Coordinates of C-alpha atoms and ligand atoms in Angstrom, one line a residue:
X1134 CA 59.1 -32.6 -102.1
X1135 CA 60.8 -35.4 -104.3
X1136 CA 59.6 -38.8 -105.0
X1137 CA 61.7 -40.1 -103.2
X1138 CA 60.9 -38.1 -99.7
X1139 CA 57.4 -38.4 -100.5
X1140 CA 58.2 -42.5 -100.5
X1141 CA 60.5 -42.2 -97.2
X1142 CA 57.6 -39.7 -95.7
X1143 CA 54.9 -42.6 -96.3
X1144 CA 56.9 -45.3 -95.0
X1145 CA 57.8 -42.8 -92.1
X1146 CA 54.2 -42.4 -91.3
X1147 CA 53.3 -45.8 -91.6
X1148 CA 56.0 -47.1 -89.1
X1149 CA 54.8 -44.5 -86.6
X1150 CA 51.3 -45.9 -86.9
X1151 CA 51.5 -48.8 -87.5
X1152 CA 54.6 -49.6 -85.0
X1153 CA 56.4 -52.7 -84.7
X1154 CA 55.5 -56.0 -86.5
X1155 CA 54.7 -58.9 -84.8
X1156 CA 56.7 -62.3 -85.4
X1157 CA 53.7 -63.6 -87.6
X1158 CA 53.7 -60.4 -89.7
X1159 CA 57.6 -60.9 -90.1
X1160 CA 57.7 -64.4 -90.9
X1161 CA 54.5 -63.9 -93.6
X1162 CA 57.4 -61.0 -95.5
X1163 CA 60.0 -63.4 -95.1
X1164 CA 57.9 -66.7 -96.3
X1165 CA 56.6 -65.0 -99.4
X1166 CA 59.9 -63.6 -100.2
X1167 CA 61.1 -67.5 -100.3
X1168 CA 58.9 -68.3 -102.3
X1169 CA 58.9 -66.0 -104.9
X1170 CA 62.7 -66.3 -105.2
X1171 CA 61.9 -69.9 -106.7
X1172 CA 59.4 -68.4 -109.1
X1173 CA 61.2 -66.1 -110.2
X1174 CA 65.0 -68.0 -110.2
X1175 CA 64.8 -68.5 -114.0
X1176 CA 63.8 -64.6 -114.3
X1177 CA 66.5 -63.5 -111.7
X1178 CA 69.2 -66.6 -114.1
X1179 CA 68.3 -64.1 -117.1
X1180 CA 68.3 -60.7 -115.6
X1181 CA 72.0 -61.0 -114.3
X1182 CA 73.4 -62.8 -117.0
X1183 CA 71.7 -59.8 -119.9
X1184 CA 73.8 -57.6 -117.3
X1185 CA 77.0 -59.6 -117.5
X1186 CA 76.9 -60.2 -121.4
X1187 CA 78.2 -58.5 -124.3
X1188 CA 75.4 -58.0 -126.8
X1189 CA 75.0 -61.7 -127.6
X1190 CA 77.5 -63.3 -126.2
X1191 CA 79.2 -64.0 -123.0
X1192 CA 77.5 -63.3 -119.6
X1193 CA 76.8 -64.4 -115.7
X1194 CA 77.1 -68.5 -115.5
X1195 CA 73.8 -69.8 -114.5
X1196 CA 75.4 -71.9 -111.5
X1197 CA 77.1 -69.2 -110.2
X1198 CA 74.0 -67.6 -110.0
X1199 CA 72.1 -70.2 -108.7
X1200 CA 75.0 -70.9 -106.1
X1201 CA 75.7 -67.1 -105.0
X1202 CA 72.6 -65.3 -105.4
X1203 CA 69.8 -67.7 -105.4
X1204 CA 70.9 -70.3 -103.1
X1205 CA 72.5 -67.9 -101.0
X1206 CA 69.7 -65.9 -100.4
X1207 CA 67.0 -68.6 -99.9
X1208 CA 69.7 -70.2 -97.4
X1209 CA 69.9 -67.2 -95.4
X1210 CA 66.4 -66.4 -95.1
X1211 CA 65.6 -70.2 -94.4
X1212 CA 68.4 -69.9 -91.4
X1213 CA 65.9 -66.4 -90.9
X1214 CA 62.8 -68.2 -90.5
X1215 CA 64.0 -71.3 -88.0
X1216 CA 65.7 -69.0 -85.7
X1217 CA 63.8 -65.9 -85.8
X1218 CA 61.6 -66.2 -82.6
X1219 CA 64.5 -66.6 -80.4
X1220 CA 66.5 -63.8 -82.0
X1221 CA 63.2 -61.6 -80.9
X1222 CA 63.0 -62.9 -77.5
X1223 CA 63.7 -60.3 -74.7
X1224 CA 67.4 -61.3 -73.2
X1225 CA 67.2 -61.5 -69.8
X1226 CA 70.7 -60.1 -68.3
X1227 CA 72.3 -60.6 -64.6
X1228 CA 71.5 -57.2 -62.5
X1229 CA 74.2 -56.4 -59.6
X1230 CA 74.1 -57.4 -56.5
X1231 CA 73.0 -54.2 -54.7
X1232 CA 70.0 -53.3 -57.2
X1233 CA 68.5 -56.5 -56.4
X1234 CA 65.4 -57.7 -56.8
X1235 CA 65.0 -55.4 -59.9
X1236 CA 65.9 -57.5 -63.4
X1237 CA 67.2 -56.4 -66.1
X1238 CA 66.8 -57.1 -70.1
X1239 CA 67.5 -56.6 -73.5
X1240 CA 64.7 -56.2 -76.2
X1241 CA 65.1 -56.1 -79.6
X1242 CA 63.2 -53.7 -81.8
X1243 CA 62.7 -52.4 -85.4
X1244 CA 65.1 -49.3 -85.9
X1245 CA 62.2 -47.9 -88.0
X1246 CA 62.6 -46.9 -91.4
X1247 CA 65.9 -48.3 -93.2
X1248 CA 67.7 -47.6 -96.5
X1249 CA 69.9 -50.3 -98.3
X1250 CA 72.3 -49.5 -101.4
X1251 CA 74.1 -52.3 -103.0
X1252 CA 76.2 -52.8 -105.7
X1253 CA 76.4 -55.0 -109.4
X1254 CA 78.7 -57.7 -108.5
X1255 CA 76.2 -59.9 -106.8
X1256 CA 73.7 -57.9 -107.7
X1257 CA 70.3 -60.2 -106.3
X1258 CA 71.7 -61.6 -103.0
X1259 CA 73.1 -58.0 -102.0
X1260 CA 69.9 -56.4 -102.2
X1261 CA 68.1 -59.7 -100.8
X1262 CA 70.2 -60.9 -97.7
X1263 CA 70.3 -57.3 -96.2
X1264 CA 66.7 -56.9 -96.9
X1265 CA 65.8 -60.1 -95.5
X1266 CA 67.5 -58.9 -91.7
X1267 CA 65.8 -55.9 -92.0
X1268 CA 62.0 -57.1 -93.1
X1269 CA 63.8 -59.5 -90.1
X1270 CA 63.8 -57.2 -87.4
X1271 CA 60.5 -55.3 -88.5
X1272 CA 61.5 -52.5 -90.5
X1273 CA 60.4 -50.9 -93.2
X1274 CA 62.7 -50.7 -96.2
X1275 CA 63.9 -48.5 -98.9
X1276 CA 66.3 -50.0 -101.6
X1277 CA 68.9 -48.8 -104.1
X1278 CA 70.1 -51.4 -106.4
X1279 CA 72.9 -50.9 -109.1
X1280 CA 72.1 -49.1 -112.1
X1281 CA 75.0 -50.8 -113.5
X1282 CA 73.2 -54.3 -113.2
X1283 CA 69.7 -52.3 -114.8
X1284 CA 67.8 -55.8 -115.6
X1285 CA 68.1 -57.6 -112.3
X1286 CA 67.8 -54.1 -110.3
X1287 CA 64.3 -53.6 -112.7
X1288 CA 63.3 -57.2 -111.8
X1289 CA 64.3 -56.5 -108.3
X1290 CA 61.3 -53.9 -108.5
X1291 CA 59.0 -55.7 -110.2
X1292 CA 59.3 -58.7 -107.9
X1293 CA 59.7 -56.7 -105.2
X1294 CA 56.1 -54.4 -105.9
X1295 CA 54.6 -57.8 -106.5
X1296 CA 55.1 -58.7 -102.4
X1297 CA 54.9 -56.0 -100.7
X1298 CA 53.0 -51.9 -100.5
X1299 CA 55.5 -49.2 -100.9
X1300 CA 55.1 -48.8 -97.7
X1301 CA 57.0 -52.1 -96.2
X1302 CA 59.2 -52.3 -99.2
X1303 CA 60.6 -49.7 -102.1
X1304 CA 62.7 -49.8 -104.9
X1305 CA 64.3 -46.7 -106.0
X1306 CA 65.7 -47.3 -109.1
X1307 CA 69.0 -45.1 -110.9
X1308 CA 72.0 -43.7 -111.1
X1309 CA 74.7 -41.7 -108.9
X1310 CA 72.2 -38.8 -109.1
X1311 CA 69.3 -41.0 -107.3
X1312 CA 72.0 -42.9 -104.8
X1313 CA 73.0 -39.1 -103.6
X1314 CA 69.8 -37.8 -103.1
X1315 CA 69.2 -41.6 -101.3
X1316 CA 71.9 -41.2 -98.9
X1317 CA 71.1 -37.8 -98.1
X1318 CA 67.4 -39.0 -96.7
X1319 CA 66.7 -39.3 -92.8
X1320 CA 67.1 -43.0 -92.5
X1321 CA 67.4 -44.6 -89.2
X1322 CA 70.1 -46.6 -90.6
X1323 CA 71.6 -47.0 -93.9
X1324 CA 73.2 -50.5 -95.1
X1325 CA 75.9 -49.6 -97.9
X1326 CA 77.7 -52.3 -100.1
X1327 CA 80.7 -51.1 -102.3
X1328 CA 83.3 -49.4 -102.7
X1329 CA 85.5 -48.1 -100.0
X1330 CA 85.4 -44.3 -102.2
X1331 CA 81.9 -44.4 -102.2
X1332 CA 81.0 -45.2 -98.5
X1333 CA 83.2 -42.6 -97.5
X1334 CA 80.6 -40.3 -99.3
X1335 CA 77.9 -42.1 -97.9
X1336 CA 78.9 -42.0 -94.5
X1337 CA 79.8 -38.7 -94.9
X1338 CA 76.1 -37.8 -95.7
X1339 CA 74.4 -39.7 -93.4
X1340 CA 77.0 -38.1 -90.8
X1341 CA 74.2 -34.8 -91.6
X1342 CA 71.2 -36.6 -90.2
X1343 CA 73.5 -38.5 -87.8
X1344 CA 72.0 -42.0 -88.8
X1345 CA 73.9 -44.8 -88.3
X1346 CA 76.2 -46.8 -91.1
X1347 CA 76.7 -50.4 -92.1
X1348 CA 79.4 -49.8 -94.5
X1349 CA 80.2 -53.4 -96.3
X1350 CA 83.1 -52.7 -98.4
X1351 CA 86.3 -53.6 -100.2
X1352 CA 89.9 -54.1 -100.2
X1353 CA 92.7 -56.3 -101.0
X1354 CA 92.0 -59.5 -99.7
X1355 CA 95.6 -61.1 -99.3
X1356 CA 96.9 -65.0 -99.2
X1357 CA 99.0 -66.5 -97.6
X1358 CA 101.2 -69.9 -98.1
X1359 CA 102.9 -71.5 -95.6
X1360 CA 105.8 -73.4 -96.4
X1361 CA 104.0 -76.6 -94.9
X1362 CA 100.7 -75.9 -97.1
X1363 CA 100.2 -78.3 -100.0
X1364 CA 100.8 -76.3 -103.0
X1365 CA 98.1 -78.6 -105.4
X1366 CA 95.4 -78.3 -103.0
X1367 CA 96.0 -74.6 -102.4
X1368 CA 96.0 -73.9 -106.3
X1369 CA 92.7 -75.3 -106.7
X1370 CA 90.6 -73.8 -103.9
X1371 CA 92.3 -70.1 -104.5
X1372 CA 91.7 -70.4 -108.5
X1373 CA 88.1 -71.9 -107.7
X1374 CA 87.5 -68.3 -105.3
X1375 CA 89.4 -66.3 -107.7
X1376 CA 88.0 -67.0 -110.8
X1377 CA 84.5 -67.7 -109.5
X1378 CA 82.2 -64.4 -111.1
X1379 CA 85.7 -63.4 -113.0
X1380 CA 87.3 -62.8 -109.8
X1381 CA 84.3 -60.0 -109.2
X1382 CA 84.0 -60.7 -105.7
X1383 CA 84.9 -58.5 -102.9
X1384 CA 86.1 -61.4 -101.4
X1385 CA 88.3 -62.6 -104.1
X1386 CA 92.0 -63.7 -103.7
X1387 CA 93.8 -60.2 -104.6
X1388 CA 97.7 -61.3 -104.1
X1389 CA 99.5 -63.9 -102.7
X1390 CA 102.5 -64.1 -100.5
X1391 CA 104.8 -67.0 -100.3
X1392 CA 108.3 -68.4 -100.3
X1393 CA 110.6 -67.2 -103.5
X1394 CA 111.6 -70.5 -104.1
X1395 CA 107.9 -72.4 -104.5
X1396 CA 106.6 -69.2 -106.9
X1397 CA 107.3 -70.6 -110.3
X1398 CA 105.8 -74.2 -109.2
X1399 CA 102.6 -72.7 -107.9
X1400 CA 101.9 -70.4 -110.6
X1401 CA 102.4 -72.8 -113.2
X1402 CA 99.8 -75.1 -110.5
X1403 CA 97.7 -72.2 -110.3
X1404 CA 97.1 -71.8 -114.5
X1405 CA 96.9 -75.9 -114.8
X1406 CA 93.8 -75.7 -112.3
X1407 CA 92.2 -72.9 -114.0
X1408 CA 92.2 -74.9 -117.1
X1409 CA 90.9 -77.8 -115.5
X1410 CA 88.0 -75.7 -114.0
X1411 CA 87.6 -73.8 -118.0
X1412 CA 89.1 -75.7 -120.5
X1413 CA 87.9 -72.7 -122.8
X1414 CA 86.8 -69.4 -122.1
X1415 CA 85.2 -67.3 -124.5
X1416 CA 82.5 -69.5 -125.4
X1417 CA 82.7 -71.5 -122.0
X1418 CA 78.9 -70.3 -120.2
X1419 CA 80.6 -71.7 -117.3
X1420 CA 83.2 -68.7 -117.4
X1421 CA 81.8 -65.4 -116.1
X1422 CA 82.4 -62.1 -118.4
X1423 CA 83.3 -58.5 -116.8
X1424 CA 80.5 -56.8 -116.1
X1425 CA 80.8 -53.6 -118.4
X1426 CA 83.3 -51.8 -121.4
X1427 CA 84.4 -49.2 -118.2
X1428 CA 85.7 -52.4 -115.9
X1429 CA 86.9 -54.6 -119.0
X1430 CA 89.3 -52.0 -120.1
X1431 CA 90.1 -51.0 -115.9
X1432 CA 91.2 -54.8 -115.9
X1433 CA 93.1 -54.3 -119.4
X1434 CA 94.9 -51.2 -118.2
X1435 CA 96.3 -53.2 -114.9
X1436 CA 97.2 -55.8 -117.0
X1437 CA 99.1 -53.4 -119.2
X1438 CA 101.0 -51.4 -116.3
X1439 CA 102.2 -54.1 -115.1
X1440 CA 103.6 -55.4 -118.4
X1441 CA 104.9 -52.3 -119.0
X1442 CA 106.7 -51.8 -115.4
X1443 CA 108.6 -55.2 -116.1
X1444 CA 105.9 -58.3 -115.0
X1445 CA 105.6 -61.3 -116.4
X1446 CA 101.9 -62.3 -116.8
X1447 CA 100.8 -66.0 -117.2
X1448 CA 97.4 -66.9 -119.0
X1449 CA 95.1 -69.9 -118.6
X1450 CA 93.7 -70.9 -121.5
X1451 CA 94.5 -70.4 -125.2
X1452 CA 91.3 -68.4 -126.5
X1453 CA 92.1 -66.2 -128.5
X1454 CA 92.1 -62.3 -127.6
X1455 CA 89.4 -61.4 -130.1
X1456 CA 87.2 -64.1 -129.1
X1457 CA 88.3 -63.1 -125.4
X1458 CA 87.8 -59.2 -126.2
X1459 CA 84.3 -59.9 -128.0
X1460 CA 82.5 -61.7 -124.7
X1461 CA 84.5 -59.6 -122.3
X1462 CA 86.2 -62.4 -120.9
X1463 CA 89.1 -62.5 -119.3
X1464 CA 90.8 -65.2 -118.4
X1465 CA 93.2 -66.0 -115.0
X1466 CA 96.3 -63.8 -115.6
X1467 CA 99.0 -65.0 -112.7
X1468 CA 101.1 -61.9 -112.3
X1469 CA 105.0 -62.9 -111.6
X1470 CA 107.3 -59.8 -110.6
X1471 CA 104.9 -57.6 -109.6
X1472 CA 106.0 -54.0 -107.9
X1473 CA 105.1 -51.6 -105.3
X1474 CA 104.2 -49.5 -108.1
X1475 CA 102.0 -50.8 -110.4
X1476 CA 98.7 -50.5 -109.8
X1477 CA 97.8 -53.9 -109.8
X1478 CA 99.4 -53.5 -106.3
X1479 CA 97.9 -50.6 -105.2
X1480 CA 93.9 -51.0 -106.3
X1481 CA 92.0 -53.5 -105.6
X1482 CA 91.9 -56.1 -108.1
X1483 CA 88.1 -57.4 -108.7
X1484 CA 89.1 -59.2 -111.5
X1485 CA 91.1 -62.2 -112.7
X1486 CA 94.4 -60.6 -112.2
X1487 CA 96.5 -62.6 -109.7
X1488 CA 99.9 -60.7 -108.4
X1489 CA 102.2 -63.9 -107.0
X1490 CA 104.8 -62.3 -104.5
X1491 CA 107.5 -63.7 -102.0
X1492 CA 107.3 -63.7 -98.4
X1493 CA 110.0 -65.8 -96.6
X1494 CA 108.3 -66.3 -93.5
X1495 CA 105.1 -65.2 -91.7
X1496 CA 106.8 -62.4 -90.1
X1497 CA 107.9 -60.9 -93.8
X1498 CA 103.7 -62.0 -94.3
X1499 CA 102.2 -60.2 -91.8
X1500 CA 104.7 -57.3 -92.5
X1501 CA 103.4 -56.9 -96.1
X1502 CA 100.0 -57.2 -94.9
X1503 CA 100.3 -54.5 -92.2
X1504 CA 101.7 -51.7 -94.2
X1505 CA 98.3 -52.1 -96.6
X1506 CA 94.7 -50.7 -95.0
X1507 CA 93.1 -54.0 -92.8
X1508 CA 91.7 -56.4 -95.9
X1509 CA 87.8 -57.3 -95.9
X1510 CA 89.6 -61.1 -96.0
X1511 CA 92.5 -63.0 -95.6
X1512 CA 93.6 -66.3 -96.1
X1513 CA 95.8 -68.6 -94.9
X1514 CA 96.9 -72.6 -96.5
X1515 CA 99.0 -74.3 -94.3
X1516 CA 99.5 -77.1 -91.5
X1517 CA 102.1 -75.2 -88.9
X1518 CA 99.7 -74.7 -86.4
X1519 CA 102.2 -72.2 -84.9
X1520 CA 103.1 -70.3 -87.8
X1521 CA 98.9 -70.3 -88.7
X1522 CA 98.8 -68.6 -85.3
X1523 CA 101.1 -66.0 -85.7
X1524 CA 99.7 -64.8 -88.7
X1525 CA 96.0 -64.5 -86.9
X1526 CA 97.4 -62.7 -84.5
X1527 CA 99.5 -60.6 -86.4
X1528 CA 97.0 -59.4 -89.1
X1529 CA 93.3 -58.2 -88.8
X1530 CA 90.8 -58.4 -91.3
X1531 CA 86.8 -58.5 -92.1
X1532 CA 87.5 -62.7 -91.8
X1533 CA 89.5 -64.9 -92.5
X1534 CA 89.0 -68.7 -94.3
X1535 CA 91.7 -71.3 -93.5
X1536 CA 93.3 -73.7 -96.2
X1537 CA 90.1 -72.5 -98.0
X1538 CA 88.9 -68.6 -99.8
X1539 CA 85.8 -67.4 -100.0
X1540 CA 83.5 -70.0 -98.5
X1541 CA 83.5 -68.5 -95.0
X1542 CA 80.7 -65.5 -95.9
X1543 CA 78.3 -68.5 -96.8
X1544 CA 78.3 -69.6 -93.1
X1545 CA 75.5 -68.0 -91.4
X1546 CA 76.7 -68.3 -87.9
X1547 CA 79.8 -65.9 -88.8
X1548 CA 79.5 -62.1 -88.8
X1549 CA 80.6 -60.9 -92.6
X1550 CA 81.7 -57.4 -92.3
X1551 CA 85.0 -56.1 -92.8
X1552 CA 87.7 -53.7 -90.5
X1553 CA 88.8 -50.5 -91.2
X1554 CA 88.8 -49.0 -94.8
X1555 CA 87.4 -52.5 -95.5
X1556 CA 83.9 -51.8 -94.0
X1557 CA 81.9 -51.7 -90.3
X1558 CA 79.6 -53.7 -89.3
X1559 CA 78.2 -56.6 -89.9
X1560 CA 75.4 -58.9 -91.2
X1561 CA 74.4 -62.5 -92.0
X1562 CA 72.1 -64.5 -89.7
X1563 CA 71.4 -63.0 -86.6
X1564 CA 74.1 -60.3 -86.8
X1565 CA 72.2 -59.1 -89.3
X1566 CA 68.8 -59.0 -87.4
X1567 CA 71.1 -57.2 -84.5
X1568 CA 72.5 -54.9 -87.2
X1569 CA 69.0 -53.7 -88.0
X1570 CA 67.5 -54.2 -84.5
X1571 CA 68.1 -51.5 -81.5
X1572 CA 69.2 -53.3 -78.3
X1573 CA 66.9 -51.4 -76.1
X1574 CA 68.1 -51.5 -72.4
X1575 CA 65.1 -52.4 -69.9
X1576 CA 65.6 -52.0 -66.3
X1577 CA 62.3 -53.1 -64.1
X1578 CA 62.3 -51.8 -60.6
X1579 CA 60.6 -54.1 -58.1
X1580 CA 58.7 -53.0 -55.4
X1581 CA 61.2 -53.0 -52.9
X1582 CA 63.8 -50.8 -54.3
X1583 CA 67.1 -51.3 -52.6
X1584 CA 68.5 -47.6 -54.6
X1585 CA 66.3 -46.2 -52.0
X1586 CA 69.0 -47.3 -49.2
X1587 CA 71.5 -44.6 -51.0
X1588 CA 68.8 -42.1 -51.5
X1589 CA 70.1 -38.7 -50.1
X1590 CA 69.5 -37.2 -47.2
X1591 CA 73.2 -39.0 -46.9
X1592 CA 73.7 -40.0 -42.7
X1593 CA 75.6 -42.6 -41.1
X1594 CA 73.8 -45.0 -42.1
X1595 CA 75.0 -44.3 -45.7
X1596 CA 78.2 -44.0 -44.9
X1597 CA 78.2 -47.7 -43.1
X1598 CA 76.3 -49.2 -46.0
X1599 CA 79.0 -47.7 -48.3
X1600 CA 81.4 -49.4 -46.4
X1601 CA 80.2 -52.5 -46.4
X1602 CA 79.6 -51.9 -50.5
X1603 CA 83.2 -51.3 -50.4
X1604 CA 84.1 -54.6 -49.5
X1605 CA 82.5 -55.9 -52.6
X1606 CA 83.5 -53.4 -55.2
Ligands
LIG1850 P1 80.0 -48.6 -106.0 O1 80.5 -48.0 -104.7 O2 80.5 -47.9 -107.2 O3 78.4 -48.6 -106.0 C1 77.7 -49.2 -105.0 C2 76.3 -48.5 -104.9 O4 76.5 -47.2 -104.5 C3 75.5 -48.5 -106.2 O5 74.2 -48.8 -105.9 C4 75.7 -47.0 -106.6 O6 74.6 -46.5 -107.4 C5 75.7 -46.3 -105.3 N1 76.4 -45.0 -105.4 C6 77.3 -44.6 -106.3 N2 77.6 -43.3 -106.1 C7 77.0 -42.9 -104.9 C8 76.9 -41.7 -104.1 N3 77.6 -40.6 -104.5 N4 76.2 -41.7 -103.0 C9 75.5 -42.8 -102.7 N5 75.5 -44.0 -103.4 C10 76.2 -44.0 -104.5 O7 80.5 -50.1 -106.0 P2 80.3 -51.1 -107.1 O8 81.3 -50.8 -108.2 O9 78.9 -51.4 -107.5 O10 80.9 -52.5 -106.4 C11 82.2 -52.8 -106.3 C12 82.8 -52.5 -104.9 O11 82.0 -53.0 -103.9 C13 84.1 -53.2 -104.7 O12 85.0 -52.3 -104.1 C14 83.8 -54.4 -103.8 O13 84.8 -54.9 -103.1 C15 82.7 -53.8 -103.0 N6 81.8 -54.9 -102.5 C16 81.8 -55.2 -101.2 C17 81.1 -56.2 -100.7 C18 81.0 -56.5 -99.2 O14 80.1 -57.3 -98.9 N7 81.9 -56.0 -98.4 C19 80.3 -56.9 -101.6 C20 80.3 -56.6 -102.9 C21 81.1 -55.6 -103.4

């Protein structure tokens, strides 16, 4: 037997004897998990910005990591802790009319033994949110971190061991190797953040032991500007989203669609706001580099096809490339002219790269985004409450932000999931403790059962009452 059985064995035996947690149990994993997450914040600053840098120099920007990881994931587990007992309550439900005075309900409990993968990009609060609803809803959990993130997914193990036995929480650290082998274990669910290619092959072997997916993936996130939106407030807030972690964010601004005639305008908008966000960029520890050599040069090579197909690329900044190449930094590159196909329009971005094209009206808008697989986000800037409608009801995706990008995954009353190729599922807040939880039916009989009225021998008397049911039904 491998390790990692062995590890999924013990934590199989230790659910079965040791059952469900209570809240107090549940609320002890969460509070010690809050408060280790400020001990370690300076530890957690370090480990993902030695993952982001390039030998010396470059790296992750300490506020971003504060912001998206840290904050995040003390936020989420804070929104956890107040709301927790009433997200375990039993739900009492209506019963019908002619089962009466049975009740019905709805209780919520531990799916058992759970496995998480997540990916580099935010490579703490994707390990830590998901875990969080599943220690949550009283599982016991099994976690892959990145191995292309290796510091923060070691610290993730150390800090992790430091909380909790092996058998509540485990870390299995490595590579595609380890993931396979991890997807391929009996799980009662598996919670998978990344790539669409990937959680095809991860639903495609959890498919074997039929246990359930949350698949959290990617896609290209489209924008769109309405003619009445206000072109200087809508190039700030999308160069904020898309240069936030480099533009590494599954929820990143990947294109936008607007009118022909406002495209040189905003673009030229979109580069000024950049620059007022990062006056520099190589040596700017406010600017995020790519993560690795592999997705520095996949960002270079876009960049290149489209300049060789015939676009016309637009730089903020004025570092220059050496310093840019030597801390893997790229800086906003608005793409003007971009094609079908190049393949800046047919991959998803997750990088800086912006493709600018025209849509004349929200019909051409919706169009565009319809022909693409449904988008993990979409946004929309505007004040034409009409034409805002008709592009909600025209598109689908994971969410949506309004006259803002990004933001909307940081509220923990909204499900953040996407559609489609863009994921299923969802988490966050209590959809997250519902995501790990099963909503177990519970019918209670009373003493009087009125079934008995329809129990067989079938007479007249049935056939009278069945009548009457009629009437109602
Ligand atoms: P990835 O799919 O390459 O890797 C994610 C995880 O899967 C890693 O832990 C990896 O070890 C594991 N893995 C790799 N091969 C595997 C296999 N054969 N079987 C099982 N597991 C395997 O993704 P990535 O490059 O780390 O992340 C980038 C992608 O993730 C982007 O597409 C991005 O949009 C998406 N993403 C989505 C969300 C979301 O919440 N929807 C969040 C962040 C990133």
């Amino acid at each position: 037997m491998s390790k990692l059985s062995k590890k999924f064995e013990a934590q199989l035996k230790a659910y079965t004897q040791g059952g469900a947690p209570d809240y107090a149990q549940r609320v002890a994993n969460l509070k010690k998990l809050l408060a280790a997450i400020d001990v370690w914040e300076d530890r957690i600053v370090a480990a993902i910005s030695s993952d982001f840098a390039s030998g010396e120099l470059g790296g992750r920007s300490s506020h971003e990591t504060v912001i998206a990881e840290t904050f995040m994931s003390k936020s989420d587990l804070k929104h956890t802790l107040k709301h927790l007992k009433k997200w375990m309550k039993p739900k009492k439900v209506a019963t019908a009319m002619h089962f009466k005075p049975a009740r019905s309900e709805i209780r919520y409990q531990p799916l058992g033994v759970v496995g998480i993968i997540s990916p580099w990009n935010y490579p703490f609060q994707l390990a830590i949110v998901p875990l969080v609803a599943a220690l949550a809803a009283g599982n016991r959990v099994m976690l892959k971190p990145s191995e292309h993130t290796p510091n923060t997914s070691a610290l993730l193990k150390d800090m992790l061991a430091e909380l909790y036995d092996d058998e509540t929480v485990y870390v299995a650290l490595g590579g595609v190797k380890v993931a396979s082998a991890f997807s391929e274990l009996p799980f009662h669910h598996i919670f998978f953040t990344g790539s669409t290619m990937v959680g095809k092959i991860v639903a495609q072997a959890a498919a074997k032991n039929l246990t359930p997916v949350t698949l959290e993936l990617g896609g290209k996130s489209p924008v769109i500007i309405d003619p009445s939106a206000d072109l200087g407030v809508a190039a700030k807030r999308i160069s904020v989203g898309k240069t936030m972690n480099a533009g590494q964010t599954c929820v990143a601004p990947d294109y936008i669609l607007m009118a022909q005639k406002d495209i040189q305008v905003f673009a030229d908008k979109m580069i000024s706001s950049a620059e007022e966000l990062y006056p520099t960029i190589a040596d700017n520890p406010d600017y995020t580099s790519i993560v690795s050599d592999r997705q520095y040069q996949r960002q270079m090579d876009l960049l290149d096809d489209a300049r060789t197909k015939g676009a016309n690329i637009m730089q903020a900044g004025s570092d220059s490339d050496n310093a840019l190449a030597a801390s893997r930094k790229i800086p906003l590159s608005v793409i003007l002219g971009a094609t079908p196909d190049m393949r800046v329009m047919q991959e998803e971005i997750f990088g800086p790269l912006l493709p600018i094209l025209s849509a004349e009206t929200p019909e051409a808008a919706i169009a565009h985004v319809a022909k693409d697989d449904r988008p993990l986000a979409l946004y929309w800037f505007g004040n034409n409450v009409q034409n805002r409608e008709k592009v909600l009801d025209g598109t689908l995706s994971g969410g949506v932000a309004i006259n803002e990008t990004v933001t909307h995954v940081a509220q923990e009353n909204l499900p953040f999931g996407g559609v489609g190729s863009s994921g299923m599922g969802a988490y966050h807040g209590e959809y997250g403790f519902q995501t790990f939880s099963h909503a177990r039916a519970v019918f209670h009989q009373s003493k009087f059962s009125s079934a008995k009225m329809l129990y067989p021998p079938y007479t007249i008397k049935t056939d009278k009452l069945l009548k009457t049911l009629k009437k109602f039904f």
